[in-house]
mmCIF file of C-alpha atoms and ligand atoms in Angstrom:
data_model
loop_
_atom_site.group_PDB
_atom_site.id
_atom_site.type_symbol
_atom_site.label_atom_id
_atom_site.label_comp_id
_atom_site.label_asym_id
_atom_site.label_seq_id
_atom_site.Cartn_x
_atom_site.Cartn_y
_atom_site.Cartn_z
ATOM 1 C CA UNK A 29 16.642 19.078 -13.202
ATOM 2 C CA UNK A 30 13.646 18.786 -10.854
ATOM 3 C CA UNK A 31 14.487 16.977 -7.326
ATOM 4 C CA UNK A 32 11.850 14.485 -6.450
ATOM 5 C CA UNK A 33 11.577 13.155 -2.940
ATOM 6 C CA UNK A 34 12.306 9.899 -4.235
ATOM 7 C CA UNK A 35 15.822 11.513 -5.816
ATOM 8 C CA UNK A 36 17.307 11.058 -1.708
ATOM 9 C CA UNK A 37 17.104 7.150 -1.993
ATOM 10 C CA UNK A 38 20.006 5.016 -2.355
ATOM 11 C CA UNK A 39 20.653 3.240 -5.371
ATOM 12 C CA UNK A 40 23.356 0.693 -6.371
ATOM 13 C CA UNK A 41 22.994 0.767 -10.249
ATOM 14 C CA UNK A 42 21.466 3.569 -12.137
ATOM 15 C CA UNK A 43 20.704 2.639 -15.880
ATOM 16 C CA UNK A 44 18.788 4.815 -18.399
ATOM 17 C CA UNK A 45 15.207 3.505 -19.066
ATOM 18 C CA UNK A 46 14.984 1.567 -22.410
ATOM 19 C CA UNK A 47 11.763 0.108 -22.373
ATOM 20 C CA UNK A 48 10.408 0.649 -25.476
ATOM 21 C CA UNK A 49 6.784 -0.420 -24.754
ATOM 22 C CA UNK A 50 7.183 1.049 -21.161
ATOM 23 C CA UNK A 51 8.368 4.637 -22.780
ATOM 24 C CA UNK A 52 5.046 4.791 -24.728
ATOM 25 C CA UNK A 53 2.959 4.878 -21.852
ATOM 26 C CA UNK A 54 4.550 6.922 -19.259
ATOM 27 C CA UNK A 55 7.509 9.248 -18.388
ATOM 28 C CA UNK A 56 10.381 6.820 -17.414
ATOM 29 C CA UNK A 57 12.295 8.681 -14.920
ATOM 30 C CA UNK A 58 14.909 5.989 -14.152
ATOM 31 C CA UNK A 59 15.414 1.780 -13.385
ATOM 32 C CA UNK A 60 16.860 1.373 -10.360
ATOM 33 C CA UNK A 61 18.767 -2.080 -9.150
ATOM 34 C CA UNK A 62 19.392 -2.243 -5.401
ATOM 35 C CA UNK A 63 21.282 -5.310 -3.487
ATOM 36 C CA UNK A 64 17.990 -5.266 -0.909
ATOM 37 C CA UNK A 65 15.904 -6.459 -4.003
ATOM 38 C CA UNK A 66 17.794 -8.818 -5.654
ATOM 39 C CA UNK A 67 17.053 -9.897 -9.221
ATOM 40 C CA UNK A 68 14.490 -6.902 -9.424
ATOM 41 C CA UNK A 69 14.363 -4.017 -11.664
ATOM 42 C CA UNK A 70 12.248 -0.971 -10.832
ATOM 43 C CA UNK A 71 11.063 1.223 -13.377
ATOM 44 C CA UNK A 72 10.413 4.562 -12.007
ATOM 45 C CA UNK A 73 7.414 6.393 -13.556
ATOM 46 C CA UNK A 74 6.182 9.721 -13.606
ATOM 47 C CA UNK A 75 2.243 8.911 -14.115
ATOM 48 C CA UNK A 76 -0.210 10.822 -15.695
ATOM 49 C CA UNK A 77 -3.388 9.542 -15.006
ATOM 50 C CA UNK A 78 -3.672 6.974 -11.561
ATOM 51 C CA UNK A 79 -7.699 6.984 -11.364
ATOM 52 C CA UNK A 80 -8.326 3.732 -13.913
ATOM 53 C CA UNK A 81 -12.091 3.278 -14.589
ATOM 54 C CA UNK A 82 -12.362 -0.071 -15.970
ATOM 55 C CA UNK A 83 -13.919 -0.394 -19.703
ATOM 56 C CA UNK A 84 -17.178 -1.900 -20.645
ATOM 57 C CA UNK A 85 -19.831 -4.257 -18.529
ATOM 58 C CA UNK A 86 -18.214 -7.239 -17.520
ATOM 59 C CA UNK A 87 -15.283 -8.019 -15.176
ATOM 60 C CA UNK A 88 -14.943 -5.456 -13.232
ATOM 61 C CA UNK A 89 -16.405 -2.966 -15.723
ATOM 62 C CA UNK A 90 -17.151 0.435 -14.598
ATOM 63 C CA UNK A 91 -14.831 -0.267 -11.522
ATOM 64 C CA UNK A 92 -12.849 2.427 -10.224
ATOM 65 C CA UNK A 93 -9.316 1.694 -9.639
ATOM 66 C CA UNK A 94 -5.649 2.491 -8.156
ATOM 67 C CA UNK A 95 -2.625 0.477 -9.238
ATOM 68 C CA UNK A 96 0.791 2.205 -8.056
ATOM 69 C CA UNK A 97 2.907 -0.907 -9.143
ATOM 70 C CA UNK A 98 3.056 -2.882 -12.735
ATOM 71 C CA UNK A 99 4.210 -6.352 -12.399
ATOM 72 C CA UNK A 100 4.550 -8.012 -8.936
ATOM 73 C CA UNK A 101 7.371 -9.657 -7.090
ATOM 74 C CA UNK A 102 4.845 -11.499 -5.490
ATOM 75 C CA UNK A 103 5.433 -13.781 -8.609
ATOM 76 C CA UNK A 104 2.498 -16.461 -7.746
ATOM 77 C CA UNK A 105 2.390 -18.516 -10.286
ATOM 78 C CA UNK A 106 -1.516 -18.422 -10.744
ATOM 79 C CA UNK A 107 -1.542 -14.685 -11.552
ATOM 80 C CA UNK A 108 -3.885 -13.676 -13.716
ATOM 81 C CA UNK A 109 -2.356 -10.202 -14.070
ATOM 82 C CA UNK A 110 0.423 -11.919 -16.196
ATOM 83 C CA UNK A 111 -0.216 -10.850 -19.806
ATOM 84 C CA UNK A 112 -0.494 -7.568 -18.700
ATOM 85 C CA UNK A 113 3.107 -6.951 -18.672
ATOM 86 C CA UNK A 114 2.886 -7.928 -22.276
ATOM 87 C CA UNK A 115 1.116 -4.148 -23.247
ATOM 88 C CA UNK A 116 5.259 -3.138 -21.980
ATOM 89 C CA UNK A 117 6.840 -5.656 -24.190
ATOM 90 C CA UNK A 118 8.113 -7.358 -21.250
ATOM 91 C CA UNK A 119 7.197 -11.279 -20.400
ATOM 92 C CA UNK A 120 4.080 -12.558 -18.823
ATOM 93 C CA UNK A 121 6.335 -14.995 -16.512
ATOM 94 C CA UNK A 122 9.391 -14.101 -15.142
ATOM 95 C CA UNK A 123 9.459 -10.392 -16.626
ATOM 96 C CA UNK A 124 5.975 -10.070 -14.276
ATOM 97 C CA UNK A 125 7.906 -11.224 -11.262
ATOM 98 C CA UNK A 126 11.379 -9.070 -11.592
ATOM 99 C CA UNK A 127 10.540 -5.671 -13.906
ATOM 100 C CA UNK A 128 8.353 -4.151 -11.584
ATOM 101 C CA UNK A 129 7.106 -0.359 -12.742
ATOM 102 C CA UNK A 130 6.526 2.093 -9.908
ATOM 103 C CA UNK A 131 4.158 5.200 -10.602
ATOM 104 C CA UNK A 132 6.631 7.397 -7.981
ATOM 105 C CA UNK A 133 4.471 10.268 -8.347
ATOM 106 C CA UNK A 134 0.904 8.048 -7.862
ATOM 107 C CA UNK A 135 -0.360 10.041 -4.679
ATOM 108 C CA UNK A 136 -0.131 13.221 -6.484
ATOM 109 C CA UNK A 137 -1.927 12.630 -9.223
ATOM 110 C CA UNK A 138 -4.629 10.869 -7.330
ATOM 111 C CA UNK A 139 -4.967 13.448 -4.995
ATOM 112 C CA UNK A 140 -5.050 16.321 -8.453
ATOM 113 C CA UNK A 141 -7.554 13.738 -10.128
ATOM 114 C CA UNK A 142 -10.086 13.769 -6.687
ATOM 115 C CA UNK A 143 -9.699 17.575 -6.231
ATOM 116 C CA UNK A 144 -10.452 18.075 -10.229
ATOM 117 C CA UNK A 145 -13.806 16.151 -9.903
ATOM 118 C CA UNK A 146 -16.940 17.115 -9.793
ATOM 119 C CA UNK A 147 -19.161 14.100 -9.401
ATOM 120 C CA UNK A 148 -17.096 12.091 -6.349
ATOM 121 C CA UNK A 149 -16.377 8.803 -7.181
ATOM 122 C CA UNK A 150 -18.010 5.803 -5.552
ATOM 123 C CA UNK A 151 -15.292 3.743 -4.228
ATOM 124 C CA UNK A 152 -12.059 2.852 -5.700
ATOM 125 C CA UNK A 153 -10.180 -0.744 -5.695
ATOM 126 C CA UNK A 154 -6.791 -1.388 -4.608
ATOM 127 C CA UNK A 155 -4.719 -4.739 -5.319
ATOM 128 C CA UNK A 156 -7.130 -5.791 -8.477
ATOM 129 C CA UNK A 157 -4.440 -6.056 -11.244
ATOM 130 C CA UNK A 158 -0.849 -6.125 -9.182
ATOM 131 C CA UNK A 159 -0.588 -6.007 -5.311
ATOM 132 C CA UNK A 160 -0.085 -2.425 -3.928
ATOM 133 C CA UNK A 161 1.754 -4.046 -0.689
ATOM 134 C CA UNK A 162 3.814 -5.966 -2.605
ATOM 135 C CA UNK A 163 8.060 -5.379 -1.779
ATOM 136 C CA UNK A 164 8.335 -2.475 -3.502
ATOM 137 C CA UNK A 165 5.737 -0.384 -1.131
ATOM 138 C CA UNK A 166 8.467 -1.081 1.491
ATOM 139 C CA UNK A 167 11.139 0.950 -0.270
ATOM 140 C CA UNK A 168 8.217 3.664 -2.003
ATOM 141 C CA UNK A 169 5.807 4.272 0.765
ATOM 142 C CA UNK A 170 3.274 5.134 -2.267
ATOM 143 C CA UNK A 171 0.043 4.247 -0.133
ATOM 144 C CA UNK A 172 0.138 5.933 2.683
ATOM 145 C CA UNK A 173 -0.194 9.428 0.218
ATOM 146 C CA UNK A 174 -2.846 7.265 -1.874
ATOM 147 C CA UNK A 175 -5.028 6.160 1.648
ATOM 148 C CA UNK A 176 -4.651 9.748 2.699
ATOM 149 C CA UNK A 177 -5.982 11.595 -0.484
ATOM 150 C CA UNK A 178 -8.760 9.073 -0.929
ATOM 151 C CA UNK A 179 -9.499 9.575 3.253
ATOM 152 C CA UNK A 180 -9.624 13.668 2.309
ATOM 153 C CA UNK A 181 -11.690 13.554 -0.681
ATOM 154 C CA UNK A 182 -14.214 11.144 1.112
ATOM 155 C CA UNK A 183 -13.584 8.154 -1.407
ATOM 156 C CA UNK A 184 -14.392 4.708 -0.308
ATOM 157 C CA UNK A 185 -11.700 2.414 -1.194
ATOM 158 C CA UNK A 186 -10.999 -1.320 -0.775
ATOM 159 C CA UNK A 187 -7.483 -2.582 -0.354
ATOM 160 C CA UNK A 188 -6.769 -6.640 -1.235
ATOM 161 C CA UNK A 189 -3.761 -7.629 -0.690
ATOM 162 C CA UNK A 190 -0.968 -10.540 0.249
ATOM 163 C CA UNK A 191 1.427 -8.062 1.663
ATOM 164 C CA UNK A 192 1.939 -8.257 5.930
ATOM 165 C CA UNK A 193 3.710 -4.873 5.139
ATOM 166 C CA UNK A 194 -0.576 -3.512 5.300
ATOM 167 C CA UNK A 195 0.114 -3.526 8.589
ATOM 168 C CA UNK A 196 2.978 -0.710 8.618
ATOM 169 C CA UNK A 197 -0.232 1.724 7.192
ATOM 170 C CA UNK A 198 -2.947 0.071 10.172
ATOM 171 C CA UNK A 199 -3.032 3.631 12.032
ATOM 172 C CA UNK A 200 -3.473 5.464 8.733
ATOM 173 C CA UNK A 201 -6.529 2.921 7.204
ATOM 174 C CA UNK A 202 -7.730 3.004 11.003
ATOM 175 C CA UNK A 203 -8.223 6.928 10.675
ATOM 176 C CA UNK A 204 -9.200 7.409 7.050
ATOM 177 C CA UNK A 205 -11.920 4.751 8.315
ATOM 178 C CA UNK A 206 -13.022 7.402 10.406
ATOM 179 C CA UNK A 207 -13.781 9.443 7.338
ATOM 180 C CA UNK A 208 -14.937 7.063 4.695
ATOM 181 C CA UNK A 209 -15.652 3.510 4.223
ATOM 182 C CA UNK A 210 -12.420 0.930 3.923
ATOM 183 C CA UNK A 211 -12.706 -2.223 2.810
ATOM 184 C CA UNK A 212 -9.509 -4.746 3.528
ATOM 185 C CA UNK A 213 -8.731 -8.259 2.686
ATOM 186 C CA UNK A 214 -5.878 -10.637 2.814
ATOM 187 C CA UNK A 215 -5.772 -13.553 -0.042
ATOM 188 C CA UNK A 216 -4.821 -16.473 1.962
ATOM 189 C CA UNK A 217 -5.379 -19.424 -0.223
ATOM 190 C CA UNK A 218 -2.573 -22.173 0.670
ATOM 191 C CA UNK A 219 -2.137 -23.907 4.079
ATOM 192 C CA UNK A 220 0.577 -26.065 3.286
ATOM 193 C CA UNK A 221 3.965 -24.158 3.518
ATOM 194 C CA UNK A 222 5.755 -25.852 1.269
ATOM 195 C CA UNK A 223 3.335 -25.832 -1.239
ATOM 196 C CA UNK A 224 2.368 -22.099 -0.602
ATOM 197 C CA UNK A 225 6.106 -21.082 -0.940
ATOM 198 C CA UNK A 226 6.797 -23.319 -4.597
ATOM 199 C CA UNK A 227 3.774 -21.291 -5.999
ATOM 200 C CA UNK A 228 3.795 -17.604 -4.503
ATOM 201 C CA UNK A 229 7.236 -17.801 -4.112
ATOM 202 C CA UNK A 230 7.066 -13.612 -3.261
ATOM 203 C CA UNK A 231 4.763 -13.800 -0.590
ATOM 204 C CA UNK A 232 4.695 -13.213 3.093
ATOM 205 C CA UNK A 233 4.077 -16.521 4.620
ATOM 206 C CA UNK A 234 0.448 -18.014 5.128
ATOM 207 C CA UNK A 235 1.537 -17.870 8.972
ATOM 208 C CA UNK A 236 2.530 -13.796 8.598
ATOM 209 C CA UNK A 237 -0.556 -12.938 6.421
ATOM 210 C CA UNK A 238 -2.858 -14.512 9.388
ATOM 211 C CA UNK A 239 -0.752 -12.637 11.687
ATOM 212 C CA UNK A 240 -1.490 -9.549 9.487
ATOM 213 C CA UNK A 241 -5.564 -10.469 9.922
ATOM 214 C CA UNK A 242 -5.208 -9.974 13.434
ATOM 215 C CA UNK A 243 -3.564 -7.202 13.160
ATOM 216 C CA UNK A 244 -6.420 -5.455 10.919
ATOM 217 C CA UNK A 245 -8.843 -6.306 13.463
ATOM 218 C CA UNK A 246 -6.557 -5.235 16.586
ATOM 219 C CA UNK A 247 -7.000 -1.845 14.452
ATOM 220 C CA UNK A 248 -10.971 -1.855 15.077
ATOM 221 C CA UNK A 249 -11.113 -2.969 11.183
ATOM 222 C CA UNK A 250 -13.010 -5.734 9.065
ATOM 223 C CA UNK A 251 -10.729 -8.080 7.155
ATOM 224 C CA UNK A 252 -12.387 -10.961 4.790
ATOM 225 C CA UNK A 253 -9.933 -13.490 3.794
ATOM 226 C CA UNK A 254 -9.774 -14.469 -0.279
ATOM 227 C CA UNK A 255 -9.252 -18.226 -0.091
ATOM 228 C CA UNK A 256 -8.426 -17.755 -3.993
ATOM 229 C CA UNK A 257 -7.835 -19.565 -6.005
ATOM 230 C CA UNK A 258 -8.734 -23.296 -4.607
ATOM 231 C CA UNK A 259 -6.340 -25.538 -6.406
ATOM 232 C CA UNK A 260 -7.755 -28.631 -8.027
ATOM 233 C CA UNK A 261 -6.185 -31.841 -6.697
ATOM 234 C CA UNK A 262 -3.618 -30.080 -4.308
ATOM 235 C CA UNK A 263 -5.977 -27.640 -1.724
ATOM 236 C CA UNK A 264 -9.485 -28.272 -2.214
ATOM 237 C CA UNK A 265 -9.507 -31.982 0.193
ATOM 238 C CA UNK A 266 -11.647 -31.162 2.823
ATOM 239 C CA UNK A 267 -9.098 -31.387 5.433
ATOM 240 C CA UNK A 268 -7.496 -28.235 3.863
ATOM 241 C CA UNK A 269 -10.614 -26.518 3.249
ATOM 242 C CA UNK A 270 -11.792 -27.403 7.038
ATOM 243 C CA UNK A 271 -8.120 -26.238 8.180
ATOM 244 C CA UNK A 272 -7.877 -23.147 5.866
ATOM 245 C CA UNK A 273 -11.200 -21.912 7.222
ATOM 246 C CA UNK A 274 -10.317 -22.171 10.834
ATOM 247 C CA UNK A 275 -6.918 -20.447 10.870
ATOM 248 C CA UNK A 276 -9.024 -17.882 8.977
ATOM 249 C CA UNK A 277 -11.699 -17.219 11.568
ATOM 250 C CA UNK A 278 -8.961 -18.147 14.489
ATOM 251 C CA UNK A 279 -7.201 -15.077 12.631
ATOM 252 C CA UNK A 280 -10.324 -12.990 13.413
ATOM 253 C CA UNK A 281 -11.431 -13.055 9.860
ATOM 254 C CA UNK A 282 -14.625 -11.284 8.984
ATOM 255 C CA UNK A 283 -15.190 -13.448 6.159
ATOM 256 C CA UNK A 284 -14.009 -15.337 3.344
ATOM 257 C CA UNK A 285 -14.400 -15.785 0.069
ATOM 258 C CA UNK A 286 -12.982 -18.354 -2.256
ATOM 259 C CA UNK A 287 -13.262 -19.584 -5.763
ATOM 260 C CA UNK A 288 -11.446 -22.563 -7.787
ATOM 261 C CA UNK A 289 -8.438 -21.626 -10.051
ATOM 262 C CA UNK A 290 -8.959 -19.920 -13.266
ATOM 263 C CA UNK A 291 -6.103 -19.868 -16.001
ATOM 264 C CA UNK A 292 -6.474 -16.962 -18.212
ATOM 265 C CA UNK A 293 -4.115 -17.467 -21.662
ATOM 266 C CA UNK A 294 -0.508 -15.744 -20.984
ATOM 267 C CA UNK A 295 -1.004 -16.876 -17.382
ATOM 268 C CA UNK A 296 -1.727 -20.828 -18.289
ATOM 269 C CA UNK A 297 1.359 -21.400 -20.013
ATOM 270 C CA UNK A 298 3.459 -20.389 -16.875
ATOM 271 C CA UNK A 299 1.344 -22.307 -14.401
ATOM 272 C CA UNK A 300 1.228 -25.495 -16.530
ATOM 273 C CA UNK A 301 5.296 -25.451 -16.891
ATOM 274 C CA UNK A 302 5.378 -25.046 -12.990
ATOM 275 C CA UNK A 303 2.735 -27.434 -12.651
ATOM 276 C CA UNK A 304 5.119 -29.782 -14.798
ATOM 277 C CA UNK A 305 7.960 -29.405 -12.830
ATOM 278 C CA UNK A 306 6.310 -29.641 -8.948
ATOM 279 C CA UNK A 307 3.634 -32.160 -9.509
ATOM 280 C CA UNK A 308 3.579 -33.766 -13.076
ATOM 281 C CA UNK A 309 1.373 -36.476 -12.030
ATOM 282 C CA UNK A 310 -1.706 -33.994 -12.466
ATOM 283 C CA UNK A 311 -0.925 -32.251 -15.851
ATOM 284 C CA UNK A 312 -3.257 -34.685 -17.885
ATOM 285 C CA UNK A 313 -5.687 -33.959 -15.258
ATOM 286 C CA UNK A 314 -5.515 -30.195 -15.530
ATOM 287 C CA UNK A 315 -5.267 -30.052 -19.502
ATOM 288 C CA UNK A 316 -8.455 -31.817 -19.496
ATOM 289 C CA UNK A 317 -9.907 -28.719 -16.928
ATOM 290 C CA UNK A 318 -8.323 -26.068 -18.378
ATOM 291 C CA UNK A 319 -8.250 -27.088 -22.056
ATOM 292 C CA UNK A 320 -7.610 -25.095 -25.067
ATOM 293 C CA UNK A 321 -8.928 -21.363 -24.196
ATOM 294 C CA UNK A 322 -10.697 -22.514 -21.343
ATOM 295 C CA UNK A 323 -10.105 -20.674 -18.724
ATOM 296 C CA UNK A 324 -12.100 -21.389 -16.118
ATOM 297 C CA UNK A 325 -12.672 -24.803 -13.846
ATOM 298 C CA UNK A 326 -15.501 -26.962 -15.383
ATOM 299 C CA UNK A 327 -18.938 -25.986 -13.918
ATOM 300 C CA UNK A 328 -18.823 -29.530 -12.344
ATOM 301 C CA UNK A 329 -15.706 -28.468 -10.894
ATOM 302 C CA UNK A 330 -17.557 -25.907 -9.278
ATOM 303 C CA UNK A 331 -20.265 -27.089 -8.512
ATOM 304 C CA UNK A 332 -18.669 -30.023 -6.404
ATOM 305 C CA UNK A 333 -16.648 -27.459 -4.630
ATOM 306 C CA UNK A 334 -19.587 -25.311 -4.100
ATOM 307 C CA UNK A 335 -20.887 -28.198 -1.998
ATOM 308 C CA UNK A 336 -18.385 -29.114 0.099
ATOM 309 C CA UNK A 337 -17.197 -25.755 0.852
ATOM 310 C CA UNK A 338 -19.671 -23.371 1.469
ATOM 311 C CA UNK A 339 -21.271 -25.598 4.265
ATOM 312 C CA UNK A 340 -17.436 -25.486 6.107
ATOM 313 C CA UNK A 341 -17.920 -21.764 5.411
ATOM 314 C CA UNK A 342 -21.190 -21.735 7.151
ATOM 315 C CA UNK A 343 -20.129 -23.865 10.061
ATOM 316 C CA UNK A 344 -16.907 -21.557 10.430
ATOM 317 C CA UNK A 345 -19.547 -18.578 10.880
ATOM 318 C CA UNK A 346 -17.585 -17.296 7.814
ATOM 319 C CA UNK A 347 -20.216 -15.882 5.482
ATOM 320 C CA UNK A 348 -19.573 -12.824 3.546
ATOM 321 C CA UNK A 349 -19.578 -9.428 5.556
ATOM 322 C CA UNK A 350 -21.720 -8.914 7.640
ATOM 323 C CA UNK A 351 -25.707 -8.145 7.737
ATOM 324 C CA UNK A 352 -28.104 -5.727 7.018
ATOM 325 C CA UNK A 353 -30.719 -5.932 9.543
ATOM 326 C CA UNK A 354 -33.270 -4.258 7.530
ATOM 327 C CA UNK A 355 -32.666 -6.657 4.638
ATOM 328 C CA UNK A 356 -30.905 -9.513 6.043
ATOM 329 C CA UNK A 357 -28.416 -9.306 2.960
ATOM 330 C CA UNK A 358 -24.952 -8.990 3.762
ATOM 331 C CA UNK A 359 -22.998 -5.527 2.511
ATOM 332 C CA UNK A 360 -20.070 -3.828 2.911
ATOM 333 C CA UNK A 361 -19.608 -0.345 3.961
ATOM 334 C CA UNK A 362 -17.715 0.935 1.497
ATOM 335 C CA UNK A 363 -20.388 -0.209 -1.072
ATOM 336 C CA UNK A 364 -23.314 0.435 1.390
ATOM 337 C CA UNK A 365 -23.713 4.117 0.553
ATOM 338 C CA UNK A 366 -23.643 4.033 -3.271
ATOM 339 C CA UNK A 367 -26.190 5.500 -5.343
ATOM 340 C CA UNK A 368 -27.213 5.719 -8.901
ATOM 341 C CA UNK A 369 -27.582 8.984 -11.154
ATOM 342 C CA UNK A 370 -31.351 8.572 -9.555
ATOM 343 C CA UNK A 371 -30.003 8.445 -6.138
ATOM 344 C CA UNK A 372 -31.187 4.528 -5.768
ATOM 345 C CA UNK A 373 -28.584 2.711 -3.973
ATOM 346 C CA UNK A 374 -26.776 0.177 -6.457
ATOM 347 C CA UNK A 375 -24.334 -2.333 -6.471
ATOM 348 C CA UNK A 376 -22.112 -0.921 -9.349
ATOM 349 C CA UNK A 377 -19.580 -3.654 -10.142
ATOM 350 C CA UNK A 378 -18.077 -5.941 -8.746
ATOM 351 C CA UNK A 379 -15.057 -4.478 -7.326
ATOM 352 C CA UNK A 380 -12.596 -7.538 -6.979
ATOM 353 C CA UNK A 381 -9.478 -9.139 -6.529
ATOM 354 C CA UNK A 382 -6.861 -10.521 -8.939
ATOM 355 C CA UNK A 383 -8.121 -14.218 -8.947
ATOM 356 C CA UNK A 384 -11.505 -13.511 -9.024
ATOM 357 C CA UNK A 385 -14.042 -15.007 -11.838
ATOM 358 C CA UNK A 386 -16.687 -13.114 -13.773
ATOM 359 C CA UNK A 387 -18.461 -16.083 -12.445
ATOM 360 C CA UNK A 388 -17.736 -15.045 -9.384
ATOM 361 C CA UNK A 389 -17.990 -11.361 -9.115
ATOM 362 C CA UNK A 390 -21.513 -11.778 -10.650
ATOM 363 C CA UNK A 391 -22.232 -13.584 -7.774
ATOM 364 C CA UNK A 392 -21.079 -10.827 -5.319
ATOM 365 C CA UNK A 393 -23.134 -8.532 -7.172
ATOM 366 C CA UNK A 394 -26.064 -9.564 -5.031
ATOM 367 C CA UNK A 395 -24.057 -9.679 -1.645
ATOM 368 C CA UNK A 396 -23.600 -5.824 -2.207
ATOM 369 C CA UNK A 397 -19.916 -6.244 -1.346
ATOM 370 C CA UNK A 398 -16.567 -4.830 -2.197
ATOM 371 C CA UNK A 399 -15.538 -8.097 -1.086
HETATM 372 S S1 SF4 B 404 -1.855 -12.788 -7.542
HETATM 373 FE FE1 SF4 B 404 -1.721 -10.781 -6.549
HETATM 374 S S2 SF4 B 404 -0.020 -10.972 -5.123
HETATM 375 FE FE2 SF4 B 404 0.159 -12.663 -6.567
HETATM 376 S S3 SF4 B 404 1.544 -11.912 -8.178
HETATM 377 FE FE3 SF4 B 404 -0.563 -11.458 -8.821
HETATM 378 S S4 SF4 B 404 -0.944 -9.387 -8.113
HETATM 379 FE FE4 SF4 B 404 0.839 -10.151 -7.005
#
């Protein structure tokens, strides 16, 4: 048998893998419960492939991206990675949350796929299906191989996540800065602790993610804040708005970016029995939002928010990224330096986070962002 460096940690229960749907697509090396993790399964994977270009034109099509975990003990209730975990035969709600897979070997194969290339790849995403700083990263240390073979191969990458573990990898993402463009973000969307801790019940305070802001920028490093997804009837007053914004820039934030709730079938279900349970006085309200296959908040909706928002963003000096001074558009780095087969520079998709829109990634198209 082959050791793996992974083969020295401790384990409490050792079971053989039999996950059907989950044997299909990769080489199941073990699950693994430990007491640290409680009520969490990890599916050890031997990956074949970790570069994912996304399919087709919209939503992130053409993206580039990384994900080392499946599932995500992060378990906020508005995920829109949910049905996902369906392609493993496991359960979009609490399967999501508690069967986590881990690609053990994800670092090597990303750093075989970059040195096989021949065309370099633009800039790669982080954190857009499951979060990559979620829990497990604590006990698999998968990144810090991922930042440094994306660093040596010259990749530009972009890292969103709710994780205050980031910070554990600032020195790394401070140096592989030095070699390519890196892109972070925290998703801060609650501000109300009690609320924030019913519905990302996985998560790193909002207090410890802020703390984690500051942090990024005590490393010499942008860091937007995702205020995503605004929550119809329960975050989007203007008092939380107005205070969301200003622990976000007292934070050092960058920028921030936000968008109103989107419930994407698989994912709906699970929110609407939570909803049901914490606050049933506004399930009539949402059905008639998010009705049928809906998915997204009623223009209306979003146009209402639109108008009471973006002016707090404004005032906040909280606009996206910051600004070309030949154009006066606002860019990222990471994106900054991409070109087209014809060598024109080009936004090529959106390259964004797990609660973003179409809606609103089209609209980031013309901020030439990551973020
Ligand atoms: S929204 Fe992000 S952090 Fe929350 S469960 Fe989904 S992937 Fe994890």
């Amino acid at each position: 048998m082959v050791r793996m460096r992974w083969d020295a940690q401790a384990v409490d229960a050792e079971e053989p893998a039999a996950l059907s749907g989950l044997a299909r697509l990769h080489d199941v090396v073990r699950s693994v419960r430990t007491p640290e993790f409680a009520g969490i399964t990890f599916h050890e994977v031997l990956a074949k492939t970790a570069l994912n270009r996304v399919p087709g034109q919209g939503f992130m099509g053409g993206a580039w991206t990384i994900n080392p975990y499946r599932g995500c003990s992060h378990a906020c209730v508005y995920c829109f990675a949910r049905r996902t975990h369906e392609y493993l035969e496991l359960d979009a709600g609490a399967d999501f949350d508690s069967e986590i897979i881990v690609k053990v070997n994800v670092a090597e194969v990303v750093a075989r796929e970059l040195a096989r290339r021949r065309e370099p790849i633009p800039a790669v995403a982080l954190g857009t299906n499951t979060d990559p700083y979620q829990r497990a990263e604590g006990r698999y240390r998968l990144m810090p191989g991922v930042v440094a073979a994306l660093a040596q191969h010259g990749t530009p990458f972009s890292i969103l996540t709710k994780g205050s573990l980031l910070r554990r990898d600032l020195p790394l993402l401070a140096e592989a800065a030095r070699h390519t463009a890196v892109d972070l973000a925290m998703s801060i969307a609650v501000y109300d602790d009690e609320l924030q801790q019913s519905i990302e019940p996985g998560t790193p305070s909002t207090s410890a993610r802020l703390a984690t802001v500051t942090a990024v920028r005590d490393a010499g490093l942008d860091c937007s804040v995702f205020l995503m997804p605004i929550l119809p009837y329960l975050t989007d007053t203007r008092a939380h708005l107005d205070e969301a914004l200003r622990r976000a820039k007292q934070a050092g934030a960058t920028s921030v970016l936000y968008t109103a709730l989107h419930l994407r079938p698989g994912t709906k279900e699970w929110f609407m029995m939570w909803l049901a349970r914490e606050h049933p006085e506004l399930v009539e309200r949402y059905r008639s939002m998010y009705y049928g296959t809906n998915s997204y908040a009623p223009a209306g909706y979003r146009t209402w928010l639109a108008a009471k928002i973006r002016p707090l963003i404004r005032a906040h000096g909280l606009e996206r990224g910051r600004e070309d001074p030949v154009t006066g558009g606002v860019r990222s780095r990471a994106l900054g330096g991409l070109r087209d087969a014809d060598g024109e520079r080009r936004m090529l998709a959106p390259v964004l986070a797990e609660e973003l829109p179409p809606s609103a990634a089209a609209a980031a198209i013309g901020g030439q962002t990551l973020f």
